[in-house]
XYZ file of C-alpha atoms in Angstrom:
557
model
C 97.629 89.718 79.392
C 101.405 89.572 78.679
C 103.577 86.569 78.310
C 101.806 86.535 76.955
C 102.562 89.473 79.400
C 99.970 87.178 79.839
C 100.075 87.879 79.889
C 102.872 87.019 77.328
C 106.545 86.945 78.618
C 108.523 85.461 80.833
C 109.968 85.017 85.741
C 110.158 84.547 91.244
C 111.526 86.782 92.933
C 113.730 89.887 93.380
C 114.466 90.748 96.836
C 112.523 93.855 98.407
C 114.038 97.140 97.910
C 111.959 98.581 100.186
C 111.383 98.602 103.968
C 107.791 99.648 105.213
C 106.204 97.741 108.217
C 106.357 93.838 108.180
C 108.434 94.428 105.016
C 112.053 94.146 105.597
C 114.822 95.290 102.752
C 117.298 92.970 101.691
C 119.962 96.287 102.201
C 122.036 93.975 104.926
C 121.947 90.480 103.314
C 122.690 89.821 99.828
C 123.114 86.889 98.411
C 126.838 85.651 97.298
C 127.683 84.422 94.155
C 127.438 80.928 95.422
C 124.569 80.956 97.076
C 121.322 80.461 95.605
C 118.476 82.628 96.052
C 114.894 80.690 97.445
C 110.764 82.319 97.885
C 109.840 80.571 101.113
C 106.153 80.160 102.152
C 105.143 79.625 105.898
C 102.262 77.280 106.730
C 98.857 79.083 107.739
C 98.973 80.609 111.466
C 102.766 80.231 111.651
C 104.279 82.960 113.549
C 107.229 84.690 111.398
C 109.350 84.013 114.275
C 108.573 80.192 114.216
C 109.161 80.569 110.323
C 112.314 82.071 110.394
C 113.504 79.321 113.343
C 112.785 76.806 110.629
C 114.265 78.714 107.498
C 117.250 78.906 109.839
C 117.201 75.171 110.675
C 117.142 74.250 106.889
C 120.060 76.151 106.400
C 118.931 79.096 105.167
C 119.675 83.016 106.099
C 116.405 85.544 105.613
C 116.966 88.271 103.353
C 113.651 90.023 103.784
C 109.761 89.258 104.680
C 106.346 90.186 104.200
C 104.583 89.138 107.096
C 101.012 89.864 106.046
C 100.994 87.041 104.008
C 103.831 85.292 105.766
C 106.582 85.281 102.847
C 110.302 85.573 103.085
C 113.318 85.845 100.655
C 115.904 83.467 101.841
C 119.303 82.725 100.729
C 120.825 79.412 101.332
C 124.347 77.684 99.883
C 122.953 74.049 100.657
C 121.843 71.951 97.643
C 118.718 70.573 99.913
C 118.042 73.494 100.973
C 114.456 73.365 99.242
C 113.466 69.651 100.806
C 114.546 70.787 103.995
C 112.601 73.859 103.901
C 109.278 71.566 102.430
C 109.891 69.035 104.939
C 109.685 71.824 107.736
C 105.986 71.546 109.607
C 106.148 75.170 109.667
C 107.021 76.203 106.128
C 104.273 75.361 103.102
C 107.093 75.546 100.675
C 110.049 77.038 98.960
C 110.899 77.846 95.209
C 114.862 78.355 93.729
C 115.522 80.642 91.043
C 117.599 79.674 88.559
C 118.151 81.923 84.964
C 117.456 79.218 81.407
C 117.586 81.588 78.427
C 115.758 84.950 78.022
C 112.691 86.300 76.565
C 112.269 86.524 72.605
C 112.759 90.314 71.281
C 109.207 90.170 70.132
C 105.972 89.044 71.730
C 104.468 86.777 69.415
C 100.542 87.312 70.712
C 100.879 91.151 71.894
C 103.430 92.094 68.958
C 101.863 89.735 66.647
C 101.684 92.580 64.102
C 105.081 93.137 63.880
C 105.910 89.168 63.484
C 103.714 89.410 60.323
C 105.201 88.432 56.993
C 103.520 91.320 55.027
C 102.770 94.901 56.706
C 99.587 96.626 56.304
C 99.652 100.269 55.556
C 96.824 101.706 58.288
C 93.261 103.006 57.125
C 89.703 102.627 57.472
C 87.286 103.327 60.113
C 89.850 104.530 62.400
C 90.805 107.595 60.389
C 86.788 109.076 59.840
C 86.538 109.998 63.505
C 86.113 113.386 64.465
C 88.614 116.119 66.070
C 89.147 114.068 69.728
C 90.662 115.955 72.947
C 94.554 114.943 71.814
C 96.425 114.375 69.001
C 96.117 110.849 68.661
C 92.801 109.732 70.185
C 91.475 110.003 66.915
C 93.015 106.045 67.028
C 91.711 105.472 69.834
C 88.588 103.461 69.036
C 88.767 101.344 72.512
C 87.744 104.430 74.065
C 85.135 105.584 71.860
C 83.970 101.354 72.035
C 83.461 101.919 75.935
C 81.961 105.288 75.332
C 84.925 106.758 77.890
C 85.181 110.184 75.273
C 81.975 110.629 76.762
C 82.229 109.355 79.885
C 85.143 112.134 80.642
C 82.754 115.092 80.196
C 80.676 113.927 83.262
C 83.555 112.436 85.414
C 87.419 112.555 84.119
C 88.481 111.101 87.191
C 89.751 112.673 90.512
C 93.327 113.056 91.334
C 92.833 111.402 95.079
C 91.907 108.159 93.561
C 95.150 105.998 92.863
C 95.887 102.909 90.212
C 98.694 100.612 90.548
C 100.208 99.149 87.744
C 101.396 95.899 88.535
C 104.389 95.395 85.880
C 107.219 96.280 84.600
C 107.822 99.618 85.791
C 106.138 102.789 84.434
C 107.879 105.417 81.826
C 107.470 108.870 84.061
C 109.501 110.680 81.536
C 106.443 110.755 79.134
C 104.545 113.827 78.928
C 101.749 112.235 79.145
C 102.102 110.158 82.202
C 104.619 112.775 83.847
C 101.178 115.006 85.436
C 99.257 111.904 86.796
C 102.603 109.925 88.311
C 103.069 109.358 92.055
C 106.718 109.449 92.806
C 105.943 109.089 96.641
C 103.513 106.230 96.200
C 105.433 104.456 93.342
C 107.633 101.463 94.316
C 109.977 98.646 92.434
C 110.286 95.308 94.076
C 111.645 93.708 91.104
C 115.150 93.202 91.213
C 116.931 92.988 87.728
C 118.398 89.523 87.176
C 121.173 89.566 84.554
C 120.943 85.888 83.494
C 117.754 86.786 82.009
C 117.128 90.772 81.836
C 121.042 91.539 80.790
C 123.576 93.612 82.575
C 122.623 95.992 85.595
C 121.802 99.517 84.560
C 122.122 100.332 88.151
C 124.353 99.328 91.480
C 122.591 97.218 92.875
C 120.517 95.896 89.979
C 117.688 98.260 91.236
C 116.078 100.084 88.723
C 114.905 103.865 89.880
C 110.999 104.523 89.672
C 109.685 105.864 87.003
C 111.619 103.965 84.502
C 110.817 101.038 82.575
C 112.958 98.586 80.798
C 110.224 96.538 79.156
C 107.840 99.113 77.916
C 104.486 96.904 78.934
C 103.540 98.527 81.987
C 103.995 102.109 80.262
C 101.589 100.689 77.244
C 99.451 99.638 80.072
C 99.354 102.735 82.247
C 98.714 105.029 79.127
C 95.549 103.408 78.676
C 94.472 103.626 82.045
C 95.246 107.229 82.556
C 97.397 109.281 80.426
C 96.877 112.626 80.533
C 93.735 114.701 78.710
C 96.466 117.731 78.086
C 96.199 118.426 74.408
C 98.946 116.287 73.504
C 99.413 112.517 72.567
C 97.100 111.042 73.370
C 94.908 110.166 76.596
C 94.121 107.211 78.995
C 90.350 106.361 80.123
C 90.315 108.054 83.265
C 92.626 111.364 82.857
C 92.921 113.116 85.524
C 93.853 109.853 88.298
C 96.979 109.386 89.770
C 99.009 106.305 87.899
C 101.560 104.245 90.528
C 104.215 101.915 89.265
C 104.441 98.899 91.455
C 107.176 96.996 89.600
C 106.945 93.662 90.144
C 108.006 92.099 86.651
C 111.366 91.459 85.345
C 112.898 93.790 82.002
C 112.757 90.375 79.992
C 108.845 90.068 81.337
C 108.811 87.059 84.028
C 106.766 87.944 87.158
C 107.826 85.907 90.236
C 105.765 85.441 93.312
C 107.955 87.671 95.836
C 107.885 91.095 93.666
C 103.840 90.485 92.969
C 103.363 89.375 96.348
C 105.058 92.392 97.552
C 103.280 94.540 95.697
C 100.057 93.474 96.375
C 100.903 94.061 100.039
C 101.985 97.703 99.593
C 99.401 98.281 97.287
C 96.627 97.776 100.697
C 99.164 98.974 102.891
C 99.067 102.911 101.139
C 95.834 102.475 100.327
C 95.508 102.345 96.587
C 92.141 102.333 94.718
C 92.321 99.816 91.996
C 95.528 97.541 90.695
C 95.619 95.871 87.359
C 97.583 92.932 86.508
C 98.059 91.837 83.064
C 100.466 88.890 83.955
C 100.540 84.958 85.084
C 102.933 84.434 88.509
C 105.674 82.396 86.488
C 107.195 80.187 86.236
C 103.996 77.862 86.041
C 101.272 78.865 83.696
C 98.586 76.811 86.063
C 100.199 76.310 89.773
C 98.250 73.251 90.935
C 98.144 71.856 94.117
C 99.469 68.065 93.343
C 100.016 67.393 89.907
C 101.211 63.562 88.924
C 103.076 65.423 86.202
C 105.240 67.376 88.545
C 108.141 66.146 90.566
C 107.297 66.177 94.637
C 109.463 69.806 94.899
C 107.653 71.367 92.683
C 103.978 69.635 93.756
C 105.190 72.030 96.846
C 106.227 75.261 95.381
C 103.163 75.259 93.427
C 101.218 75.315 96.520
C 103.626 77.981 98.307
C 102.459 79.840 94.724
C 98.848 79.424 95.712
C 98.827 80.357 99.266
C 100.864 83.309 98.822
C 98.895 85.112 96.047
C 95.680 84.286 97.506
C 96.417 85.918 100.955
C 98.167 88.620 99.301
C 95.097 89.656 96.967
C 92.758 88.859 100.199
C 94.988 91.313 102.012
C 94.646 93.764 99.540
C 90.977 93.617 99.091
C 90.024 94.068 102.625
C 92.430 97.106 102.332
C 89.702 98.664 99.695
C 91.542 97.720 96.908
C 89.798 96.677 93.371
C 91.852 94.159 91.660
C 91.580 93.659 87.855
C 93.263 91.154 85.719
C 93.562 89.772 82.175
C 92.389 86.405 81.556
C 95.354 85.563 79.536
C 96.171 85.392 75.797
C 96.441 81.614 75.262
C 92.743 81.359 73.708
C 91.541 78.809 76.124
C 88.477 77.957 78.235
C 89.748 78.587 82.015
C 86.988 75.935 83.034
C 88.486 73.570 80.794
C 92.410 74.242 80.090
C 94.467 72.265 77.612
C 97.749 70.299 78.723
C 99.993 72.909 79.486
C 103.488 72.731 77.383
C 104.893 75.915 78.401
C 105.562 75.044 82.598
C 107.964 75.898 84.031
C 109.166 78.677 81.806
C 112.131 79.636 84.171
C 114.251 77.178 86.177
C 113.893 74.223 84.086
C 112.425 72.793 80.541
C 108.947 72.585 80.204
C 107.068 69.350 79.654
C 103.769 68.583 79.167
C 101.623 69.029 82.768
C 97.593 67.605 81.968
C 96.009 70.500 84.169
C 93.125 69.015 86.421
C 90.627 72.324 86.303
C 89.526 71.718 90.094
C 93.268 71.902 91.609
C 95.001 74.205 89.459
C 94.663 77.812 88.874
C 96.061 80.346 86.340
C 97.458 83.389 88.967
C 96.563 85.727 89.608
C 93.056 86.002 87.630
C 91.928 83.098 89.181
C 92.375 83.977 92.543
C 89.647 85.600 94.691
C 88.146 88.756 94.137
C 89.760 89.508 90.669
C 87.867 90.821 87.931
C 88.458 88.871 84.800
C 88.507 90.306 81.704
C 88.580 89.024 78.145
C 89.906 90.698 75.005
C 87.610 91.813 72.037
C 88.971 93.717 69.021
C 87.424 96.938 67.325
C 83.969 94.710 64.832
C 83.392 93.338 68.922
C 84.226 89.684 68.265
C 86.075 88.040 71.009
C 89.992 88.110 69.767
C 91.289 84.538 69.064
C 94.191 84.565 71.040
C 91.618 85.471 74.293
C 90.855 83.111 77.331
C 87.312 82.743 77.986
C 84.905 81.041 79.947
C 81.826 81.133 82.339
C 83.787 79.804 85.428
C 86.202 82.749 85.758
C 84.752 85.556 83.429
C 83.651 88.820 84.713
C 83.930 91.212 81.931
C 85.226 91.893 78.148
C 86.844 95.274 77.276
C 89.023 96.395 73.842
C 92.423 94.370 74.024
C 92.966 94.714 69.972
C 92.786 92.438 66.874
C 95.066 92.777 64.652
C 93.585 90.013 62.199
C 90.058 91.055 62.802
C 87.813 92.194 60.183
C 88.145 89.608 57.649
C 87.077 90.213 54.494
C 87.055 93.971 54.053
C 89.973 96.720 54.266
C 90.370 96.581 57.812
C 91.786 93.030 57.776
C 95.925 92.901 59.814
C 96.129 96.907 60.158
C 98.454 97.864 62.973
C 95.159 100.542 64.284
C 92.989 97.110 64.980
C 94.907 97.364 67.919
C 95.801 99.252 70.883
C 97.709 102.218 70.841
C 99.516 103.567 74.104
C 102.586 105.138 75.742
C 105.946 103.210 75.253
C 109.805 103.947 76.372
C 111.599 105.666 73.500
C 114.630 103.416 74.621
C 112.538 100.209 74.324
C 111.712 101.279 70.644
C 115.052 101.479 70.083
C 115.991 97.732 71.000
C 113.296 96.620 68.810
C 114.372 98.413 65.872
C 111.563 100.733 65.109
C 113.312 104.351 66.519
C 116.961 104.890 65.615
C 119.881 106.517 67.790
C 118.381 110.042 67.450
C 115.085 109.514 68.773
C 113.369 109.335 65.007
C 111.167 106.645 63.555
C 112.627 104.089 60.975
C 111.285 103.771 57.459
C 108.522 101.643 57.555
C 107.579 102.266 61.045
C 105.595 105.181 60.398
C 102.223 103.832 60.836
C 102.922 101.533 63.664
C 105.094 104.063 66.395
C 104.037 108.011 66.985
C 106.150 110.569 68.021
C 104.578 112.993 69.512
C 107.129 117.037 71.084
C 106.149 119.621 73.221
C 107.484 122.973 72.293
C 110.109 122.392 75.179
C 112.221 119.545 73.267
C 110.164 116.562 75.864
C 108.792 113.904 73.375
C 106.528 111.216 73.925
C 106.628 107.719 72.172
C 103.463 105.790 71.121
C 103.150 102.214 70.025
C 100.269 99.353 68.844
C 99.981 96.048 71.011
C 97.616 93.968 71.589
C 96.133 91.169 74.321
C 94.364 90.670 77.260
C 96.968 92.568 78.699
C 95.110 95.837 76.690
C 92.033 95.040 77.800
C 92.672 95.196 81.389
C 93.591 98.701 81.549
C 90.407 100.125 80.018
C 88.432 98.044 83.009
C 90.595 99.460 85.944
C 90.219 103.150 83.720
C 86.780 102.642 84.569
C 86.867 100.949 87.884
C 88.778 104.255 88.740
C 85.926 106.832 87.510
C 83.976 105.132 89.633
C 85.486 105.555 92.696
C 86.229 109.145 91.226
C 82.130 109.304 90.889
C 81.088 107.936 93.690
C 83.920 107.172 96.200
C 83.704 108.462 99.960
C 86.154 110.958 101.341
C 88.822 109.145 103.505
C 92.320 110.086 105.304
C 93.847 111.511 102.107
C 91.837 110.381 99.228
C 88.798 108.499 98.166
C 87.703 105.159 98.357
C 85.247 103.017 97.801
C 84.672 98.924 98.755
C 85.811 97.187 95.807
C 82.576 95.041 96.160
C 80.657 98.003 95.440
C 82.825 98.957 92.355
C 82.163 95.685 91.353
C 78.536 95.953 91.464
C 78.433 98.932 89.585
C 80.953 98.037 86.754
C 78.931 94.601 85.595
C 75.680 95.894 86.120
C 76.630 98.736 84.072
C 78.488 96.806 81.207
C 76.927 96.672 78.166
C 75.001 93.099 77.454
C 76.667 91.329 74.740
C 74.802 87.570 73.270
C 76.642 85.020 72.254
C 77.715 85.134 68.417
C 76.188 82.279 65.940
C 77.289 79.933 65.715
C 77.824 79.338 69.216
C 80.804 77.556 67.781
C 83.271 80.077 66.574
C 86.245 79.265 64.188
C 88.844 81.453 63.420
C 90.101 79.602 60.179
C 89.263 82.389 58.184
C 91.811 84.134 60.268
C 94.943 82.053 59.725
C 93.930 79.980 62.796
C 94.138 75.755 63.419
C 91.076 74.161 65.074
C 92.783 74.729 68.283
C 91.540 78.454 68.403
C 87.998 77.055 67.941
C 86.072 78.398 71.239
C 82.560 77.470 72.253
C 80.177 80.811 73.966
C 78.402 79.414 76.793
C 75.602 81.153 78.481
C 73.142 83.880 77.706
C 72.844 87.410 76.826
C 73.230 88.794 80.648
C 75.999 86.475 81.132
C 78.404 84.235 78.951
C 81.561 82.674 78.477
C 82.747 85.656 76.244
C 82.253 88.736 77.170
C 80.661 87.787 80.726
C 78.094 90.656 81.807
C 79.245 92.708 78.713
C 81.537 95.140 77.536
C 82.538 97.730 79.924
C 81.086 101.009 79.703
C 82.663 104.176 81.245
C 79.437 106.597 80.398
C 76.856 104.164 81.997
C 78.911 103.481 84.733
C 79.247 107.812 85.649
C 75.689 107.957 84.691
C 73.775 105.432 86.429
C 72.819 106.102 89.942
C 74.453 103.263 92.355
């Protein structure tokens, strides 16, 4: 996941940009410089009418709502506006936003390679495989791991069936994504905030779709489904139709208005699956009444909670499949550590203990989320990976870069995930210069990859739950392909039943022996150390396996 994009980043809430039914723009009221910008939460079974009368009361002015899940954008110029709002009987709670600092250049879990003291040139096992369909799936060894090379002769997926990408936008300009990209369906509800994300590209601060400023939800949507078209490389279901919901920040924070929002379009059109490789910031576990936390935010933790869990219950009885990574801060779920990180926006962190019955980790704890784990290319659960029986559902490839201890496959760049990234993103990190070529030393860890007509596609290794993910909702989306009913305009398919046939599908995976496993071999403290719990059908690593896209075509429902 990142933020880990966290997955592994950083970020509440850009106003809408968008105006659908029970969504309402922000076009007509933006905030003022002095104002400060608020997510407010209405209590369960409060009209929006008798929520706005309240947000009005507290002294604030609605900028836009989503009244499926009863959540407005609110602007307000009064210091209290917040314990006015939370003292309302008809609001749950409100959250400010306020910009502390920005995102480091480099992701140390999902860029970890590139943070390394000592750079690896890339060989082994990845380099024997046979001719593939493009260039560069010959690195692909996540998709030969989930047997999805083979899965794609019986079912490559069907253009009618859709996948979000819940992030931070979606790079149409690569050839590769280009064929499969919805520009009707596509949305961004993630305003940029220059405090944190840097100056506006854009009036407005509005980023077009099809563009992406962070390069994470390209790397994600290659995987799921970049084209099978001779060049680059492709995704695990081909031939779907990739949407960018953009509901994450440039600098990588995901607030609860843009997710929320997203979620809500993604059942409004309809969408087959949505994966989220994220955590709703700024609270790495929003709990319901920490001692830890201050009253105020005891409250917009809650807000937090209700929000996301009507907003992904919305979007599952709208037939949508919702997958998520379990997050790259290699900790049981059922049993989390004290959380140091929280907030991460708004505030300094300080240490929250994190009671396991009254806090969750959004959005893969919330209901009806497939959680997946990361594994790297021997199998071995990846030590930065959550894991854990309570929350669990599958493991998939997320890449390893220090797996394989011992022989010549130990901290190569190709233990990892290779995928689509924005040219101009490679550029701020230093690995493609000013004319679109890769730097000296880069050569093994970005891919450049020209059509005959000048368009070039970029190509780059990361690694975390937030790779895993994508090759689960790949799958999830060859199954609706496979098996889906015909409806007004596309396919579909109950996610329950896509459910069902993804874990019993999955390929059974015991615990390793010791149950015990260290990672000290690997550079890692006794804090990595992670226990397997459970059995072969189902345990606290790889939960009823890992995912496999043949078995899943193949296997009669």
């Amino acid at each position: 996941m990142s933020k880990r994009f966290t997955a592994g980043a950083v970020a509440s809430a850009a106003a809408l940009a968008l105006t659908v039914t029970g969504v309402m723009g922000p076009a007509n009221a933006e905030p003022t410089a002095e104002n400060r910008e608020f997510t407010v939460v209405a209590e369960s079974g409060v009209s929006a009418d008798a929520a706005i009368a309240a947000i009005t009361a507290a002294g604030g002015t609605v900028l836009s709502r989503t009244d499926e899940v009863g959540l407005f954008q609110v602007t307000s110029a009064r210091a209290d506006f917040a314990s006015r709002a939370t003292a309302s009987a008809a609001l749950l709670g409100a959250a400010a936003k306020k910009a502390i600092g920005s995102k480091p250049k480099l992701d140390r879990v999902e860029q970890e390679h590139l943070l390394a003291q000592a750079k690896a040139k890339a060989k082994g096992a990845q380099a024997r495989r046979g001719k593939k369909m493009d260039p560069l799936d010959d690195k692909l060894w996540g998709l030969d791991m989930i047997r999805a090379d083979r899965a794609r002769k019986v079912e490559p997926g069907d253009r009618r069936v859709t996948v979000g990408v819940l992030d931070t936008g979606l790079d149409a300009s690569n050839p590769d994504l280009a064929p499969n990209f919805s520009w009707s369906l596509s949305r961004n509800f993630a305003r940029d905030i220059p405090e944190v994300d840097g100056e506006c590209e854009v009036a407005g601060c509005l980023d077009p779709v099809g563009t992406d400023d962070g390069g994470h939800g390209t790397h994600v949507a290659g995987t799921i489904g970049a084209a099978a078209n001779g060049f680059g490389l492709s995704g695990v279901a081909p031939n779907v139709t990739l949407v960018e919901l953009k509901a994450g920040q440039d600098s990588g924070y995901f607030f609860l208005d843009p997710v929320v929002n997203g979620l809500v379009h993604a059942g409004r059109v309809g969408l087959d699956v949505v994966n989220m490789s994220f955590y709703v910031d700024p609270w790495l576990y929003n709990c319901t009444a920490n001692p830890a936390d201050s009253p105020q935010a005891q409250a917009e933790q809650r807000a937090t909670i209700a929000a996301m869990k009507r907003a992904l219950e919305f979007a599952h009885r709208k037939g949508v499949t919702l997958v998520g990574s379990l997050g790259n801060n290699h900790e049981d779920l059922a049993a989390p550590r004290t959380d140091i990180s929280s907030p991460d926006y708004g505030s300094d962190p300080y240490p929250r203990p994190i009671d396991n019955a009254s806090c969750w980790d959004l959005p893969v704890e919330g209901p009806h989320v497939i959680g997946v784990s990361s594994v790297g290319p021997s199998g071995k659960k990846a030590d930065y990976s959550n894991y854990g029986t309570e929350q669990i559902s599958v493991a998939a490839p997320g890449g390893w870069f220090r797996d394989g201890f011992g022989t010549d496959t130990y901290l190569l760049d190709s233990n990892m995930i290779l995928s689509s990234y924005p040219k101009h993103v490679l550029q701020e990190e230093g690995s493609v210069d000013e004319n679109g070529n890769i730097v000296a030393g880069f050569e093994e860890t970005v891919f450049k990859q020209c059509k005959a007509n000048g368009d070039c596609g970029y190509y780059t290794y990361l690694q975390g739950t937030s790779m895993a993910s994508p090759h689960v909702s790949g799958v999830a989306a060859l199954i609706v392909s496979k098996y889906g009913k015909v409806t007004r305009g596309g396919l579909g398919m109950a996610p329950a039943k896509v459910e069902r046939q993804l874990y019993r599908t999955a390929a059974e995976h015991a615990c390793p022996e010791p149950r015990l496993q260290t990672y000290t071999n690997e550079g890692r403290s006794a804090e990595f150390n992670a226990y397997c719990a459970g059995d072969s059908t189902f345990n606290g690593f790889y939960g009823y396996g890992i995912i496999d896209a043949y078995a899943a075509v193949t296997t009669r429902m």
